[in-house]
Amino acid sequence: MTADVVVVGGGSTGVGVVRDVAMRGFSAVLVERADLAQGTSGRFHGLLHSGGRYVVSDPESARECAEESAIVARIHADAVERTGGYFVTGPDDDPGFADRFLAGAAASGVPAREIGVAEALRTEPRLNPKIQRAIEVHDGTVDGWQLVWGAANSAKAHGAQILTYHRVTRIESREGRVATVVCTDRKKDEEVRIECGFVLNCAGPWAGQVAAAAGCQPVEVVPGRGIMIAMNHRLVNRVINRCIYPDDGDILVPVHTVSIIGTTDVRADDPDRLAIPRDEVRRMLDAGEILIPGFRQARALHAWAGARPLIKDTRVSASDTRHMSRGMAVIDHSERDGIGGLLTIGGGKLTTYRLMAEHIVDEMCRQLGESRPCTTASEAVPGSEGGRNYAVTHRLGDREADRLDDQILCECELVSRSMFERALNEQPTGSLDDLRRQLRVGMGPCQGGFCSVRAAGVAVDGGHVDATRGSELLGGFLKNRWIGLWPILYGDQVRQTALDNWILRGTLDVDHLPGAEAGAEVAA
Ligand SMILES: Cc1cc2nc3c(=O)[nH]c(=O)nc-3n(C[C@H](O)[C@H](O)[C@H](O)COP(=O)(O)OP(=O)(O)OC[C@H]3O[C@@H](n4cnc5c(N)ncnc54)[C@H](O)[C@@H]3O)c2cc1C
């Protein structure tokens, strides 16, 4: 296989980069070791940043977020809900911070307006009635999987190839320039070699490992681990932020039918092993109570962790990831390691993914002596051409139209049988977990307790897979869901989990179905 450019990593940065490269007329291949957005871009908070969070701590990031969130809401309309957001001063928070916030917002071009506490409480009745001040901003919610697939589909429409489940093992050079990317096709267990003129390393928290596979000096990407917890209701309709210097658990994001509290920020050693410690879970729930009294009475239904790909910043200590710049950085390995045709990108946010791509592809063009302008800000991705953002009710509307003709497979997320079968046809070798990322099947309050068995049944019934493979798919899916359940087993979630356990283990004996052992393996 040959290509002008190989992009490594299928998170938001990688798909943004391959889209940009393809739109500038280069032949391009993206290689991702798992499914698209299975790394940080699928394990984040879901906030389309207005920039408000950074107006005091990192004005440059604030400005970038303000500009890029408007672009993302337009070109990825179908992945964005324009919820709006509030920054509120909690009962014990310093009310003076709101003045610094407003000044910072004005200086960095982040739209922000103070509103009365009464108005905030009228529009968000669950908010703590003891809040002291409220500022309205343009925060939104972004579905990371939808965004990543939208950008990937756009790249494909411009001629790029996307190879998932291809892990880069080696990057070979000839005469001081990269020449071949060597990968393992994990589904076929075969080696794949891609001859190319340029490699763009967008492997997020794993970017250091990929640079090492090219023989470079270690790139200091410091994985800043953060946990998040989904609560079983949409407790608020706007993003609610604490109006304080960024801290743990200060943002509550309404994402589709649930709300997500987060996050922490602790230096991790290995982005493949991210702990969800009980004390951090407790801290998130305590922080939720400050914003929404009675927060703990909602059921915590899933916890997960992601790792920020932060480039080491000499201004702060190497372990202080909270205060490292969220700004993006491009590393040129020709200067640094004597290997031409290789650039690494790190830092940034999902919100600024398009701008990150523009920067690294501009640098590649500069090194190649090509003058090809970036056009990614002006063209909507497939499915978003109409410019309509989604609302939480969008699937209700769809099911209203087809409820008499179609079976509902997942009641929590209103996934129909035909949606599921369509996705299976498009990804015949996909796992149930891969399909979950695109359909949200199993992501609501029952966490797959009811719909996972139906989904596996439909896959077998429709002749897509045989019974053994069906059990494997089910086993893998359940294993993945369980990882996020263990850290939050308390209160009503214990009852829900016991019910699911009885259905799946007690009645269906899923652990002893043919293929169950193989299915228990988690793809990573
Ligand atoms: C806790 C937390 C909360 C966050 N919240 C927000 C938020 O609300 N809003 C926001 O805008 N941003 C948020 N961010 C930041 C945002 O999620 C990240 O900046 C962004 O997702 C990074 O994307 P990426 O493509 O660079 O990395 P990733 O999404 O991690 O992609 C890197 C990819 O490289 C692949 N890869 C690794 N090694 C190899 C290999 N050898 N071969 C092939 N592929 C490989 C991985 O599988 C992975 O898919 C948050 C981050 C964290 C950790």
Short mmCIF file of N, CA, C and O in Angstrom, two decimals, residues 179-256:
data_model
loop_
_atom_site.label_atom_id
_atom_site.label_comp_id
_atom_site.label_asym_id
_atom_site.label_seq_id
_atom_site.Cartn_x
_atom_site.Cartn_y
_atom_site.Cartn_z
N ALA A 179 9.79 6.42 5.69
CA ALA A 179 9.52 5.79 4.39
C ALA A 179 8.39 4.77 4.48
O ALA A 179 7.61 4.63 3.53
N THR A 180 8.26 4.06 5.61
CA THR A 180 7.27 2.98 5.71
C THR A 180 6.68 2.93 7.10
O THR A 180 7.41 2.99 8.10
N VAL A 181 5.36 2.83 7.14
CA VAL A 181 4.69 2.60 8.42
C VAL A 181 4.30 1.12 8.45
O VAL A 181 3.64 0.62 7.53
N VAL A 182 4.74 0.42 9.48
CA VAL A 182 4.45 -1.02 9.60
C VAL A 182 3.38 -1.20 10.68
O VAL A 182 3.52 -0.71 11.80
N CYS A 183 2.28 -1.87 10.29
CA CYS A 183 1.18 -2.08 11.25
C CYS A 183 0.83 -3.55 11.32
O CYS A 183 1.14 -4.33 10.42
N THR A 184 0.10 -3.89 12.40
CA THR A 184 -0.51 -5.22 12.48
C THR A 184 -2.01 -5.04 12.30
O THR A 184 -2.63 -4.27 13.02
N ASP A 185 -2.53 -5.75 11.30
CA ASP A 185 -3.99 -5.81 11.14
C ASP A 185 -4.48 -6.79 12.20
O ASP A 185 -4.28 -7.99 12.11
N ARG A 186 -5.11 -6.26 13.26
CA ARG A 186 -5.42 -7.08 14.44
C ARG A 186 -6.55 -8.07 14.17
O ARG A 186 -6.67 -9.07 14.88
N LYS A 187 -7.38 -7.80 13.18
CA LYS A 187 -8.47 -8.75 12.92
C LYS A 187 -7.97 -9.94 12.11
O LYS A 187 -8.42 -11.05 12.28
N LYS A 188 -7.00 -9.67 11.20
CA LYS A 188 -6.47 -10.78 10.37
C LYS A 188 -5.15 -11.31 10.91
O LYS A 188 -4.62 -12.29 10.39
N ASP A 189 -4.59 -10.62 11.90
CA ASP A 189 -3.26 -10.95 12.42
C ASP A 189 -2.23 -10.99 11.30
O ASP A 189 -1.47 -11.97 11.17
N GLU A 190 -2.23 -9.95 10.50
CA GLU A 190 -1.29 -9.85 9.38
C GLU A 190 -0.49 -8.56 9.48
O GLU A 190 -1.00 -7.56 10.00
N GLU A 191 0.71 -8.58 8.92
CA GLU A 191 1.49 -7.34 8.86
C GLU A 191 1.08 -6.54 7.63
O GLU A 191 0.89 -7.11 6.56
N VAL A 192 0.93 -5.23 7.79
CA VAL A 192 0.59 -4.35 6.66
C VAL A 192 1.68 -3.28 6.59
O VAL A 192 2.02 -2.67 7.61
N ARG A 193 2.23 -3.06 5.38
CA ARG A 193 3.27 -2.04 5.22
C ARG A 193 2.73 -0.92 4.34
O ARG A 193 2.16 -1.19 3.27
N ILE A 194 2.88 0.31 4.79
CA ILE A 194 2.40 1.45 3.99
C ILE A 194 3.59 2.35 3.67
O ILE A 194 4.21 2.94 4.57
N GLU A 195 3.92 2.39 2.37
CA GLU A 195 5.01 3.28 1.93
C GLU A 195 4.46 4.69 1.86
O GLU A 195 3.37 4.90 1.31
N CYS A 196 5.20 5.66 2.40
CA CYS A 196 4.64 7.02 2.42
C CYS A 196 5.75 8.06 2.47
O CYS A 196 6.90 7.74 2.74
N GLY A 197 5.37 9.31 2.20
CA GLY A 197 6.34 10.41 2.24
C GLY A 197 6.29 11.19 3.53
O GLY A 197 7.21 11.94 3.85
N PHE A 198 5.18 11.07 4.28
CA PHE A 198 5.03 11.85 5.51
C PHE A 198 4.21 11.07 6.52
O PHE A 198 3.28 10.35 6.14
N VAL A 199 4.54 11.19 7.80
CA VAL A 199 3.75 10.58 8.87
C VAL A 199 3.36 11.66 9.87
O VAL A 199 4.20 12.44 10.31
N LEU A 200 2.06 11.72 10.17
CA LEU A 200 1.57 12.68 11.16
C LEU A 200 1.11 11.88 12.37
O LEU A 200 0.16 11.08 12.28
N ASN A 201 1.80 12.08 13.48
CA ASN A 201 1.56 11.29 14.69
C ASN A 201 0.50 11.99 15.54
O ASN A 201 0.77 13.01 16.17
N CYS A 202 -0.71 11.41 15.54
CA CYS A 202 -1.84 12.01 16.29
C CYS A 202 -2.35 10.98 17.29
O CYS A 202 -3.56 10.79 17.43
N ALA A 203 -1.44 10.31 17.97
CA ALA A 203 -1.83 9.19 18.83
C ALA A 203 -2.15 9.64 20.25
O ALA A 203 -2.16 8.83 21.18
N GLY A 204 -2.43 10.92 20.45
CA GLY A 204 -2.90 11.40 21.75
C GLY A 204 -1.96 11.01 22.86
O GLY A 204 -0.74 11.19 22.76
N PRO A 205 -2.49 10.43 23.96
CA PRO A 205 -1.60 10.08 25.08
C PRO A 205 -0.58 9.01 24.72
O PRO A 205 0.36 8.77 25.48
N TRP A 206 -0.78 8.35 23.58
CA TRP A 206 0.17 7.31 23.14
C TRP A 206 1.19 7.87 22.14
O TRP A 206 1.97 7.13 21.55
N ALA A 207 1.16 9.20 21.91
CA ALA A 207 2.02 9.80 20.88
C ALA A 207 3.49 9.53 21.17
O ALA A 207 4.30 9.36 20.25
N GLY A 208 3.86 9.48 22.46
CA GLY A 208 5.25 9.19 22.82
C GLY A 208 5.66 7.80 22.35
O GLY A 208 6.76 7.60 21.82
N GLN A 209 4.74 6.84 22.51
CA GLN A 209 5.05 5.45 22.08
C GLN A 209 5.22 5.40 20.56
O GLN A 209 6.09 4.69 20.04
N VAL A 210 4.38 6.13 19.83
CA VAL A 210 4.46 6.10 18.36
C VAL A 210 5.75 6.77 17.90
O VAL A 210 6.43 6.28 16.99
N ALA A 211 6.12 7.89 18.56
CA ALA A 211 7.38 8.54 18.20
C ALA A 211 8.55 7.59 18.47
O ALA A 211 9.50 7.51 17.67
N ALA A 212 8.45 6.84 19.56
CA ALA A 212 9.53 5.88 19.89
C ALA A 212 9.59 4.79 18.82
O ALA A 212 10.68 4.30 18.49
N ALA A 213 8.44 4.43 18.24
CA ALA A 213 8.42 3.39 17.19
C ALA A 213 9.12 3.87 15.93
O ALA A 213 9.45 3.08 15.04
N ALA A 214 9.34 5.20 15.84
CA ALA A 214 10.10 5.74 14.70
C ALA A 214 11.56 5.96 15.09
O ALA A 214 12.35 6.49 14.31
N GLY A 215 11.92 5.59 16.32
CA GLY A 215 13.31 5.72 16.78
C GLY A 215 13.63 7.10 17.30
O GLY A 215 14.80 7.50 17.36
N CYS A 216 12.59 7.89 17.67
CA CYS A 216 12.84 9.25 18.18
C CYS A 216 13.16 9.24 19.67
O CYS A 216 12.83 8.29 20.38
N GLN A 217 13.73 10.34 20.13
CA GLN A 217 13.88 10.57 21.58
C GLN A 217 12.48 10.62 22.18
O GLN A 217 11.55 11.05 21.49
N PRO A 218 12.31 10.22 23.44
CA PRO A 218 10.96 10.24 24.01
C PRO A 218 10.29 11.61 23.88
O PRO A 218 10.90 12.63 24.14
N VAL A 219 9.03 11.59 23.42
CA VAL A 219 8.22 12.82 23.42
C VAL A 219 7.50 12.84 24.76
O VAL A 219 6.89 11.85 25.15
N GLU A 220 7.60 13.95 25.45
CA GLU A 220 7.01 13.98 26.79
C GLU A 220 5.54 14.36 26.73
O GLU A 220 5.17 15.52 26.85
N VAL A 221 4.72 13.34 26.48
CA VAL A 221 3.28 13.54 26.56
C VAL A 221 2.88 13.04 27.93
O VAL A 221 3.11 11.88 28.27
N VAL A 222 2.31 13.93 28.74
CA VAL A 222 1.99 13.57 30.13
C VAL A 222 0.50 13.27 30.20
O VAL A 222 -0.33 14.16 30.05
N PRO A 223 0.13 11.99 30.39
CA PRO A 223 -1.31 11.69 30.42
C PRO A 223 -1.96 12.22 31.70
O PRO A 223 -1.63 11.79 32.79
N GLY A 224 -2.84 13.19 31.56
CA GLY A 224 -3.57 13.76 32.72
C GLY A 224 -4.89 13.01 32.86
O GLY A 224 -5.85 13.27 32.15
N ARG A 225 -4.92 12.06 33.83
CA ARG A 225 -6.10 11.20 33.97
C ARG A 225 -7.26 11.95 34.62
O ARG A 225 -7.06 12.66 35.62
N GLY A 226 -8.46 11.78 34.07
CA GLY A 226 -9.64 12.37 34.69
C GLY A 226 -10.78 11.37 34.68
O GLY A 226 -10.95 10.63 33.71
N ILE A 227 -11.56 11.34 35.78
CA ILE A 227 -12.71 10.45 35.79
C ILE A 227 -13.99 11.26 35.59
O ILE A 227 -14.05 12.46 35.88
N MET A 228 -15.02 10.59 35.08
CA MET A 228 -16.34 11.19 34.90
C MET A 228 -17.39 10.16 35.29
O MET A 228 -17.14 8.97 35.20
N ILE A 229 -18.55 10.65 35.74
CA ILE A 229 -19.63 9.74 36.14
C ILE A 229 -20.92 10.20 35.46
O ILE A 229 -21.27 11.39 35.52
N ALA A 230 -21.62 9.25 34.82
CA ALA A 230 -22.92 9.57 34.21
C ALA A 230 -24.01 9.30 35.22
O ALA A 230 -24.06 8.23 35.85
N MET A 231 -24.89 10.28 35.43
CA MET A 231 -26.04 10.12 36.31
C MET A 231 -27.27 9.82 35.43
O MET A 231 -27.34 10.28 34.30
N ASN A 232 -28.24 9.08 36.00
CA ASN A 232 -29.28 8.52 35.13
C ASN A 232 -30.36 9.50 34.68
O ASN A 232 -31.34 9.09 34.10
N HIS A 233 -30.23 10.77 34.97
CA HIS A 233 -31.20 11.74 34.49
C HIS A 233 -30.49 12.91 33.85
O HIS A 233 -29.34 13.18 34.16
N ARG A 234 -31.23 13.61 33.05
CA ARG A 234 -30.75 14.90 32.57
C ARG A 234 -31.16 15.91 33.64
O ARG A 234 -32.25 16.47 33.60
N LEU A 235 -30.28 16.08 34.62
CA LEU A 235 -30.62 16.90 35.79
C LEU A 235 -30.71 18.38 35.46
O LEU A 235 -31.37 19.15 36.15
N VAL A 236 -29.96 18.77 34.42
CA VAL A 236 -29.97 20.17 33.98
C VAL A 236 -30.05 20.16 32.45
O VAL A 236 -29.73 19.16 31.81
N ASN A 237 -30.45 21.27 31.90
CA ASN A 237 -30.50 21.35 30.43
C ASN A 237 -29.37 22.17 29.85
O ASN A 237 -29.14 22.14 28.65
N ARG A 238 -28.70 22.95 30.72
CA ARG A 238 -27.52 23.70 30.28
C ARG A 238 -26.29 23.09 30.94
O ARG A 238 -26.42 22.44 31.97
N VAL A 239 -25.14 23.36 30.36
CA VAL A 239 -23.89 22.98 31.04
C VAL A 239 -23.77 23.88 32.26
O VAL A 239 -23.91 25.10 32.15
N ILE A 240 -23.53 23.28 33.43
CA ILE A 240 -23.36 24.09 34.64
C ILE A 240 -21.91 23.97 35.12
O ILE A 240 -21.44 22.86 35.39
N ASN A 241 -21.24 25.11 35.18
CA ASN A 241 -19.85 25.16 35.64
C ASN A 241 -19.81 25.93 36.96
O ASN A 241 -20.56 26.89 37.14
N ARG A 242 -18.88 25.55 37.85
CA ARG A 242 -18.63 26.41 39.02
C ARG A 242 -17.78 27.58 38.56
O ARG A 242 -16.82 27.39 37.79
N CYS A 243 -18.09 28.75 39.03
CA CYS A 243 -17.32 29.94 38.66
C CYS A 243 -16.14 30.08 39.63
O CYS A 243 -16.16 30.91 40.54
N ILE A 244 -15.16 29.21 39.43
CA ILE A 244 -13.96 29.19 40.29
C ILE A 244 -12.77 28.87 39.39
O ILE A 244 -12.97 28.50 38.22
N TYR A 245 -11.57 28.99 39.90
CA TYR A 245 -10.39 28.55 39.16
C TYR A 245 -10.57 27.05 38.90
O TYR A 245 -11.03 26.33 39.78
N PRO A 246 -10.29 26.53 37.64
CA PRO A 246 -10.59 25.12 37.34
C PRO A 246 -10.20 24.15 38.45
O PRO A 246 -9.10 24.19 38.97
N ASP A 247 -11.15 23.30 38.85
CA ASP A 247 -10.92 22.39 39.97
C ASP A 247 -11.66 21.08 39.70
O ASP A 247 -12.40 20.96 38.72
N ASP A 248 -11.52 20.13 40.63
CA ASP A 248 -12.19 18.83 40.45
C ASP A 248 -13.71 18.96 40.51
O ASP A 248 -14.24 19.66 41.38
N GLY A 249 -14.38 18.24 39.62
CA GLY A 249 -15.84 18.12 39.71
C GLY A 249 -16.59 19.43 39.55
O GLY A 249 -17.66 19.60 40.13
N ASP A 250 -16.04 20.34 38.76
CA ASP A 250 -16.71 21.64 38.69
C ASP A 250 -17.58 21.81 37.45
O ASP A 250 -18.02 22.92 37.17
N ILE A 251 -17.83 20.74 36.70
CA ILE A 251 -18.68 20.88 35.50
C ILE A 251 -19.70 19.73 35.45
O ILE A 251 -19.35 18.55 35.58
N LEU A 252 -20.94 20.10 35.20
CA LEU A 252 -22.01 19.11 34.99
C LEU A 252 -22.55 19.33 33.57
O LEU A 252 -23.00 20.42 33.24
N VAL A 253 -22.43 18.27 32.74
CA VAL A 253 -22.79 18.41 31.32
C VAL A 253 -24.00 17.53 31.00
O VAL A 253 -23.95 16.31 31.23
N PRO A 254 -25.09 18.10 30.46
CA PRO A 254 -26.21 17.26 30.04
C PRO A 254 -25.89 16.65 28.67
O PRO A 254 -25.74 17.37 27.69
N VAL A 255 -25.71 15.33 28.62
CA VAL A 255 -25.36 14.68 27.35
C VAL A 255 -26.48 13.70 27.00
O VAL A 255 -26.73 12.76 27.75
N HIS A 256 -27.15 13.96 25.90
CA HIS A 256 -28.31 13.15 25.51
C HIS A 256 -29.24 13.01 26.72
O HIS A 256 -29.65 14.00 27.27
#
